[in-house]
Amino acid sequence: TQLLEQSPQFLSIQEGENLTVYCNSSSVFSSLQWYRQEPGEGPVLLVTVVTGGEVKKLKRLTFQFGDARKDSSLHITAAQPGDTGLYLCAGEGASNYQLIWGAGTKLIIKP
Amino acid sequence: DVKVTQSSRYLVKRTGEKVFLECVQDMDHENMFWYRQDPGLGLRLIYFSYDVKMKEKGDIPEGYSVSREKKERFSLILESASTNQTSMYLCASSRATSYEQYFGPGTRLTVT
């Protein structure tokens, strides 16, 4: 069974700090996605990483896919209150374009 | 922009009632999904549809059914609502050969 574990489950930091959240598995994934969910809304796709070792940047957010394609990380530089939300990683499931979801990291950025 | 809409943002129902949750997408996506989201448990797939009138059970289909009579619309039905079905319900859609999903805003259902 493919599982994705996210850590930490919860992170509360001050505005301006840097942070990294992780998404790990013992299984190999063809690709991994990161979503952000703001309170009271549905998740929104941020990025898809496909190639082992790949690094993608989205403004202050940096996403990395592990060389072995079993893990991924999200690094935020100079966090802002607008970064507050639940960050979810998801990997390709075994069938029919379904996703395997991590439980998420709840991030709070305090002004 | 892909738009996925859900019929209600908040819903309060009584135990035993039949509940309908509607989802509509406007991007001609083949795949549609219903999830429930509970704190600490992430997103759990209830049902998936890859075409009109086609459906597959997800991880937690018990107590739920679905209907997809038109490509753009996917309905989730709680035949007899119970308090343990109190949750956030999220609908999503994707193209036939894509894993990238687009979500609606969710329906927060409370069953009392």
PDB file of C-alpha atoms in Angstrom:
ATOM      1  CA  THR A   1       0.000   0.000   0.000  1.00  0.00           C
ATOM      2  CA  GLN A   2       1.348   3.385  -0.985  1.00  0.00           C
ATOM      3  CA  LEU A   3       1.419   5.932   1.835  1.00  0.00           C
ATOM      4  CA  LEU A   4       2.583   9.521   2.068  1.00  0.00           C
ATOM      5  CA  GLU A   5       3.652  10.919   5.418  1.00  0.00           C
ATOM      6  CA  GLN A   6       3.891  14.642   5.924  1.00  0.00           C
ATOM      7  CA  SER A   7       5.865  16.378   8.641  1.00  0.00           C
ATOM      8  CA  PRO A   8       5.481  18.340  10.690  1.00  0.00           C
ATOM      9  CA  GLN A   9       1.730  18.070  11.158  1.00  0.00           C
ATOM     10  CA  PHE A  10       1.585  21.615  12.490  1.00  0.00           C
ATOM     11  CA  LEU A  11       3.933  24.598  12.267  1.00  0.00           C
ATOM     12  CA  SER A  12       3.466  28.084  13.649  1.00  0.00           C
ATOM     13  CA  ILE A  13       6.181  30.656  12.946  1.00  0.00           C
ATOM     14  CA  GLN A  14       6.698  34.403  12.769  1.00  0.00           C
ATOM     15  CA  GLU A  15       6.507  36.381   9.568  1.00  0.00           C
ATOM     16  CA  GLY A  16       9.883  36.581   7.846  1.00  0.00           C
ATOM     17  CA  GLU A  17      11.178  33.191   8.972  1.00  0.00           C
ATOM     18  CA  ASN A  18      12.078  30.335   6.651  1.00  0.00           C
ATOM     19  CA  LEU A  19      10.572  26.870   6.868  1.00  0.00           C
ATOM     20  CA  THR A  20      10.619  23.454   5.249  1.00  0.00           C
ATOM     21  CA  VAL A  21       7.906  20.819   5.233  1.00  0.00           C
ATOM     22  CA  TYR A  22       8.354  17.259   4.119  1.00  0.00           C
ATOM     23  CA  CYS A  23       6.462  14.552   2.288  1.00  0.00           C
ATOM     24  CA  ASN A  24       7.941  11.058   2.574  1.00  0.00           C
ATOM     25  CA  SER A  25       7.133   7.570   1.394  1.00  0.00           C
ATOM     26  CA  SER A  26       8.700   4.138   1.158  1.00  0.00           C
ATOM     27  CA  SER A  27       7.184   3.830  -2.330  1.00  0.00           C
ATOM     28  CA  VAL A  28       8.356   5.321  -5.595  1.00  0.00           C
ATOM     29  CA  PHE A  29       6.001   7.799  -7.223  1.00  0.00           C
ATOM     30  CA  SER A  30       6.004   8.796 -10.886  1.00  0.00           C
ATOM     31  CA  SER A  31       5.120  12.308  -9.813  1.00  0.00           C
ATOM     32  CA  LEU A  32       4.131  14.274  -6.734  1.00  0.00           C
ATOM     33  CA  GLN A  33       1.903  17.290  -6.412  1.00  0.00           C
ATOM     34  CA  TRP A  34       1.663  20.000  -3.766  1.00  0.00           C
ATOM     35  CA  TYR A  35      -1.612  21.743  -2.969  1.00  0.00           C
ATOM     36  CA  ARG A  36      -2.433  24.589  -0.606  1.00  0.00           C
ATOM     37  CA  GLN A  37      -5.795  24.790   1.091  1.00  0.00           C
ATOM     38  CA  GLU A  38      -6.889  28.004   2.746  1.00  0.00           C
ATOM     39  CA  PRO A  39      -9.444  27.860   5.577  1.00  0.00           C
ATOM     40  CA  GLY A  40     -12.952  27.245   4.236  1.00  0.00           C
ATOM     41  CA  GLU A  41     -11.783  26.571   0.680  1.00  0.00           C
ATOM     42  CA  GLY A  42     -10.821  23.616  -1.467  1.00  0.00           C
ATOM     43  CA  PRO A  43      -7.184  22.689  -2.186  1.00  0.00           C
ATOM     44  CA  VAL A  44      -5.451  24.524  -5.022  1.00  0.00           C
ATOM     45  CA  LEU A  45      -2.683  22.898  -7.035  1.00  0.00           C
ATOM     46  CA  LEU A  46       0.673  24.657  -6.592  1.00  0.00           C
ATOM     47  CA  VAL A  47       3.075  22.438  -8.507  1.00  0.00           C
ATOM     48  CA  THR A  48       3.726  18.990  -9.949  1.00  0.00           C
ATOM     49  CA  VAL A  49       7.227  17.483  -9.767  1.00  0.00           C
ATOM     50  CA  VAL A  50       8.011  14.663 -12.137  1.00  0.00           C
ATOM     51  CA  THR A  51      11.751  14.041 -12.433  1.00  0.00           C
ATOM     52  CA  GLY A  52      13.936  12.721  -9.612  1.00  0.00           C
ATOM     53  CA  GLY A  53      16.053  15.576  -8.244  1.00  0.00           C
ATOM     54  CA  GLU A  54      13.835  18.197  -9.837  1.00  0.00           C
ATOM     55  CA  VAL A  55      13.610  21.632  -8.218  1.00  0.00           C
ATOM     56  CA  LYS A  56      10.777  24.032  -9.027  1.00  0.00           C
ATOM     57  CA  LYS A  57      10.366  27.563  -7.752  1.00  0.00           C
ATOM     58  CA  LEU A  58       7.164  29.508  -7.341  1.00  0.00           C
ATOM     59  CA  LYS A  59       8.136  32.965  -6.055  1.00  0.00           C
ATOM     60  CA  ARG A  60       9.244  32.323  -2.430  1.00  0.00           C
ATOM     61  CA  LEU A  61       8.274  28.633  -2.538  1.00  0.00           C
ATOM     62  CA  THR A  62      10.825  26.005  -3.594  1.00  0.00           C
ATOM     63  CA  PHE A  63       9.740  22.433  -4.270  1.00  0.00           C
ATOM     64  CA  GLN A  64      12.147  19.531  -4.543  1.00  0.00           C
ATOM     65  CA  PHE A  65      11.558  15.940  -5.626  1.00  0.00           C
ATOM     66  CA  GLY A  66      13.951  13.400  -4.152  1.00  0.00           C
ATOM     67  CA  ASP A  67      16.431  11.625  -6.412  1.00  0.00           C
ATOM     68  CA  ALA A  68      14.744   8.292  -5.741  1.00  0.00           C
ATOM     69  CA  ARG A  69      11.263   9.819  -6.242  1.00  0.00           C
ATOM     70  CA  LYS A  70      10.155   8.686  -2.778  1.00  0.00           C
ATOM     71  CA  ASP A  71      10.067  12.072  -1.081  1.00  0.00           C
ATOM     72  CA  SER A  72       9.551  15.757  -1.648  1.00  0.00           C
ATOM     73  CA  SER A  73      10.030  18.965   0.281  1.00  0.00           C
ATOM     74  CA  LEU A  74       8.576  22.449   0.215  1.00  0.00           C
ATOM     75  CA  HIS A  75      10.722  25.331   1.416  1.00  0.00           C
ATOM     76  CA  ILE A  76       9.262  28.777   2.022  1.00  0.00           C
ATOM     77  CA  THR A  77      11.595  31.753   2.262  1.00  0.00           C
ATOM     78  CA  ALA A  78      10.585  34.800   4.309  1.00  0.00           C
ATOM     79  CA  ALA A  79       7.150  33.462   5.142  1.00  0.00           C
ATOM     80  CA  GLN A  80       4.211  35.855   5.028  1.00  0.00           C
ATOM     81  CA  PRO A  81       0.756  35.685   6.668  1.00  0.00           C
ATOM     82  CA  GLY A  82      -0.706  34.971   3.223  1.00  0.00           C
ATOM     83  CA  ASP A  83       1.198  31.655   3.238  1.00  0.00           C
ATOM     84  CA  THR A  84      -1.039  30.415   6.059  1.00  0.00           C
ATOM     85  CA  GLY A  85      -2.923  27.272   5.121  1.00  0.00           C
ATOM     86  CA  LEU A  86      -2.888  23.497   4.934  1.00  0.00           C
ATOM     87  CA  TYR A  87      -0.199  22.141   2.614  1.00  0.00           C
ATOM     88  CA  LEU A  88      -1.001  18.768   1.104  1.00  0.00           C
ATOM     89  CA  CYS A  89       1.188  16.500  -0.964  1.00  0.00           C
ATOM     90  CA  ALA A  90      -0.295  13.890  -3.288  1.00  0.00           C
ATOM     91  CA  GLY A  91       1.198  11.177  -5.457  1.00  0.00           C
ATOM     92  CA  GLU A  92      -0.053   9.169  -8.371  1.00  0.00           C
ATOM     93  CA  GLY A  93      -2.076   6.189  -7.236  1.00  0.00           C
ATOM     94  CA  ALA A  94      -2.093   2.761  -8.762  1.00  0.00           C
ATOM     95  CA  SER A  95      -5.188   3.159 -10.907  1.00  0.00           C
ATOM     96  CA  ASN A  96      -7.536   5.428 -12.797  1.00  0.00           C
ATOM     97  CA  TYR A  97      -5.818   8.738 -12.192  1.00  0.00           C
ATOM     98  CA  GLN A  98      -6.522   8.657  -8.499  1.00  0.00           C
ATOM     99  CA  LEU A  99      -4.194  10.319  -6.003  1.00  0.00           C
ATOM    100  CA  ILE A 100      -2.621   9.117  -2.767  1.00  0.00           C
ATOM    101  CA  TRP A 101      -2.849  11.968  -0.243  1.00  0.00           C
ATOM    102  CA  GLY A 102      -0.722  12.939   2.708  1.00  0.00           C
ATOM    103  CA  ALA A 103      -2.512  14.157   5.843  1.00  0.00           C
ATOM    104  CA  GLY A 104      -1.132  17.663   5.421  1.00  0.00           C
ATOM    105  CA  THR A 105       0.936  20.247   7.280  1.00  0.00           C
ATOM    106  CA  LYS A 106      -1.042  23.053   8.865  1.00  0.00           C
ATOM    107  CA  LEU A 107       1.022  26.222   8.614  1.00  0.00           C
ATOM    108  CA  ILE A 108       0.314  29.442  10.513  1.00  0.00           C
ATOM    109  CA  ILE A 109       2.379  32.541   9.850  1.00  0.00           C
ATOM    110  CA  LYS A 110       1.994  35.137  12.597  1.00  0.00           C
ATOM    111  CA  PRO A 111       2.374  38.838  11.721  1.00  0.00           C
TER     112      PRO A 111
ATOM    113  CA  ASP B   1      -9.809  28.979 -15.448  1.00  0.00           C
ATOM    114  CA  VAL B   2     -11.254  25.701 -14.286  1.00  0.00           C
ATOM    115  CA  LYS B   3     -14.287  26.223 -12.159  1.00  0.00           C
ATOM    116  CA  VAL B   4     -15.778  23.622  -9.881  1.00  0.00           C
ATOM    117  CA  THR B   5     -18.847  24.657  -7.941  1.00  0.00           C
ATOM    118  CA  GLN B   6     -20.661  22.917  -5.125  1.00  0.00           C
ATOM    119  CA  SER B   7     -24.304  23.484  -4.344  1.00  0.00           C
ATOM    120  CA  SER B   8     -23.920  24.534  -0.710  1.00  0.00           C
ATOM    121  CA  ARG B   9     -21.078  25.852   1.429  1.00  0.00           C
ATOM    122  CA  TYR B  10     -22.791  24.874   4.686  1.00  0.00           C
ATOM    123  CA  LEU B  11     -25.509  22.334   5.326  1.00  0.00           C
ATOM    124  CA  VAL B  12     -27.193  21.144   8.517  1.00  0.00           C
ATOM    125  CA  LYS B  13     -29.273  17.968   8.383  1.00  0.00           C
ATOM    126  CA  ARG B  14     -30.930  15.672  10.878  1.00  0.00           C
ATOM    127  CA  THR B  15     -30.032  12.033  11.454  1.00  0.00           C
ATOM    128  CA  GLY B  16     -31.856   9.789   8.986  1.00  0.00           C
ATOM    129  CA  GLU B  17     -32.433  12.445   6.339  1.00  0.00           C
ATOM    130  CA  LYS B  18     -31.469  11.853   2.714  1.00  0.00           C
ATOM    131  CA  VAL B  19     -28.849  14.378   1.669  1.00  0.00           C
ATOM    132  CA  PHE B  20     -27.837  15.446  -1.835  1.00  0.00           C
ATOM    133  CA  LEU B  21     -24.565  17.230  -2.536  1.00  0.00           C
ATOM    134  CA  GLU B  22     -24.160  18.576  -6.050  1.00  0.00           C
ATOM    135  CA  CYS B  23     -20.971  19.364  -7.932  1.00  0.00           C
ATOM    136  CA  VAL B  24     -20.654  21.014 -11.347  1.00  0.00           C
ATOM    137  CA  GLN B  25     -17.484  21.628 -13.389  1.00  0.00           C
ATOM    138  CA  ASP B  26     -17.255  23.782 -16.486  1.00  0.00           C
ATOM    139  CA  MET B  27     -14.064  22.491 -18.112  1.00  0.00           C
ATOM    140  CA  ASP B  28     -15.357  19.358 -19.806  1.00  0.00           C
ATOM    141  CA  HIS B  29     -13.297  17.129 -17.519  1.00  0.00           C
ATOM    142  CA  GLU B  30     -13.870  13.404 -17.753  1.00  0.00           C
ATOM    143  CA  ASN B  31     -12.896  12.503 -14.186  1.00  0.00           C
ATOM    144  CA  MET B  32     -14.793  13.639 -11.109  1.00  0.00           C
ATOM    145  CA  PHE B  33     -14.185  12.778  -7.479  1.00  0.00           C
ATOM    146  CA  TRP B  34     -15.892  13.069  -4.106  1.00  0.00           C
ATOM    147  CA  TYR B  35     -13.727  13.262  -0.980  1.00  0.00           C
ATOM    148  CA  ARG B  36     -14.378  13.841   2.669  1.00  0.00           C
ATOM    149  CA  GLN B  37     -11.864  15.698   4.773  1.00  0.00           C
ATOM    150  CA  ASP B  38     -11.533  15.318   8.524  1.00  0.00           C
ATOM    151  CA  PRO B  39      -8.844  16.877  10.742  1.00  0.00           C
ATOM    152  CA  GLY B  40      -5.662  14.811  10.797  1.00  0.00           C
ATOM    153  CA  LEU B  41      -6.976  12.305   8.265  1.00  0.00           C
ATOM    154  CA  GLY B  42      -6.342  14.180   5.042  1.00  0.00           C
ATOM    155  CA  LEU B  43      -8.550  13.595   2.018  1.00  0.00           C
ATOM    156  CA  ARG B  44     -10.296  10.255   1.754  1.00  0.00           C
ATOM    157  CA  LEU B  45     -11.837   9.220  -1.536  1.00  0.00           C
ATOM    158  CA  ILE B  46     -15.510   8.266  -1.383  1.00  0.00           C
ATOM    159  CA  TYR B  47     -16.304   7.714  -5.074  1.00  0.00           C
ATOM    160  CA  PHE B  48     -14.747   8.390  -8.437  1.00  0.00           C
ATOM    161  CA  SER B  49     -16.325   8.693 -11.886  1.00  0.00           C
ATOM    162  CA  TYR B  50     -14.380   8.564 -15.148  1.00  0.00           C
ATOM    163  CA  ASP B  51     -17.332   8.958 -17.506  1.00  0.00           C
ATOM    164  CA  VAL B  52     -21.054   9.565 -17.580  1.00  0.00           C
ATOM    165  CA  LYS B  53     -22.896   6.834 -15.694  1.00  0.00           C
ATOM    166  CA  MET B  54     -19.573   5.212 -14.693  1.00  0.00           C
ATOM    167  CA  LYS B  55     -18.434   5.103 -11.083  1.00  0.00           C
ATOM    168  CA  GLU B  56     -15.911   3.355  -8.894  1.00  0.00           C
ATOM    169  CA  LYS B  57     -15.833   2.984  -5.138  1.00  0.00           C
ATOM    170  CA  GLY B  58     -13.093   4.763  -3.316  1.00  0.00           C
ATOM    171  CA  ASP B  59     -11.695   4.012   0.110  1.00  0.00           C
ATOM    172  CA  ILE B  60     -14.818   4.827   2.168  1.00  0.00           C
ATOM    173  CA  PRO B  61     -17.984   4.307   0.081  1.00  0.00           C
ATOM    174  CA  GLU B  62     -20.157   2.876   2.868  1.00  0.00           C
ATOM    175  CA  GLY B  63     -23.240   4.976   3.499  1.00  0.00           C
ATOM    176  CA  TYR B  64     -22.828   6.940   0.270  1.00  0.00           C
ATOM    177  CA  SER B  65     -23.930   6.651  -3.341  1.00  0.00           C
ATOM    178  CA  VAL B  66     -23.271   8.787  -6.408  1.00  0.00           C
ATOM    179  CA  SER B  67     -24.899   9.749  -9.659  1.00  0.00           C
ATOM    180  CA  ARG B  68     -23.389  11.064 -12.872  1.00  0.00           C
ATOM    181  CA  GLU B  69     -26.055  11.569 -15.504  1.00  0.00           C
ATOM    182  CA  LYS B  70     -24.269  14.422 -17.292  1.00  0.00           C
ATOM    183  CA  LYS B  71     -20.566  14.929 -17.845  1.00  0.00           C
ATOM    184  CA  GLU B  72     -20.406  18.189 -15.931  1.00  0.00           C
ATOM    185  CA  ARG B  73     -22.386  17.096 -12.868  1.00  0.00           C
ATOM    186  CA  PHE B  74     -21.516  14.608 -10.135  1.00  0.00           C
ATOM    187  CA  SER B  75     -23.823  14.137  -7.179  1.00  0.00           C
ATOM    188  CA  LEU B  76     -23.106  12.572  -3.807  1.00  0.00           C
ATOM    189  CA  ILE B  77     -26.019  11.069  -1.924  1.00  0.00           C
ATOM    190  CA  LEU B  78     -26.162  10.197   1.741  1.00  0.00           C
ATOM    191  CA  GLU B  79     -29.043   7.732   1.860  1.00  0.00           C
ATOM    192  CA  SER B  80     -29.658   8.084   5.601  1.00  0.00           C
ATOM    193  CA  ALA B  81     -27.423  10.678   7.203  1.00  0.00           C
ATOM    194  CA  SER B  82     -25.672   9.775  10.437  1.00  0.00           C
ATOM    195  CA  THR B  83     -23.700  11.909  12.874  1.00  0.00           C
ATOM    196  CA  ASN B  84     -20.427  10.244  11.826  1.00  0.00           C
ATOM    197  CA  GLN B  85     -20.934  11.704   8.365  1.00  0.00           C
ATOM    198  CA  THR B  86     -20.439  15.202   9.737  1.00  0.00           C
ATOM    199  CA  SER B  87     -17.475  16.406   7.710  1.00  0.00           C
ATOM    200  CA  MET B  88     -16.141  18.660   4.960  1.00  0.00           C
ATOM    201  CA  TYR B  89     -17.040  17.255   1.535  1.00  0.00           C
ATOM    202  CA  LEU B  90     -14.874  18.199  -1.421  1.00  0.00           C
ATOM    203  CA  CYS B  91     -15.577  17.632  -5.095  1.00  0.00           C
ATOM    204  CA  ALA B  92     -12.772  17.611  -7.669  1.00  0.00           C
ATOM    205  CA  SER B  93     -12.359  17.097 -11.386  1.00  0.00           C
ATOM    206  CA  SER B  94      -9.504  16.302 -13.761  1.00  0.00           C
ATOM    207  CA  ARG B  95      -8.882  15.590 -17.424  1.00  0.00           C
ATOM    208  CA  ALA B  96      -9.050  11.975 -18.520  1.00  0.00           C
ATOM    209  CA  THR B  97      -5.285  11.393 -18.552  1.00  0.00           C
ATOM    210  CA  SER B  98      -4.180  13.810 -15.847  1.00  0.00           C
ATOM    211  CA  TYR B  99      -3.531  13.472 -12.138  1.00  0.00           C
ATOM    212  CA  GLU B 100      -3.925  17.220 -11.569  1.00  0.00           C
ATOM    213  CA  GLN B 101      -7.187  17.791  -9.760  1.00  0.00           C
ATOM    214  CA  TYR B 102      -9.255  20.953  -9.449  1.00  0.00           C
ATOM    215  CA  PHE B 103     -11.401  21.366  -6.392  1.00  0.00           C
ATOM    216  CA  GLY B 104     -14.616  23.061  -5.464  1.00  0.00           C
ATOM    217  CA  PRO B 105     -14.866  25.184  -2.297  1.00  0.00           C
ATOM    218  CA  GLY B 106     -16.298  22.328  -0.243  1.00  0.00           C
ATOM    219  CA  THR B 107     -19.527  21.724   1.639  1.00  0.00           C
ATOM    220  CA  ARG B 108     -19.349  21.614   5.410  1.00  0.00           C
ATOM    221  CA  LEU B 109     -22.068  19.172   6.425  1.00  0.00           C
ATOM    222  CA  THR B 110     -23.275  18.864   9.993  1.00  0.00           C
ATOM    223  CA  VAL B 111     -25.603  16.017  10.900  1.00  0.00           C
ATOM    224  CA  THR B 112     -27.384  16.448  14.219  1.00  0.00           C
TER     225      THR B 112
END
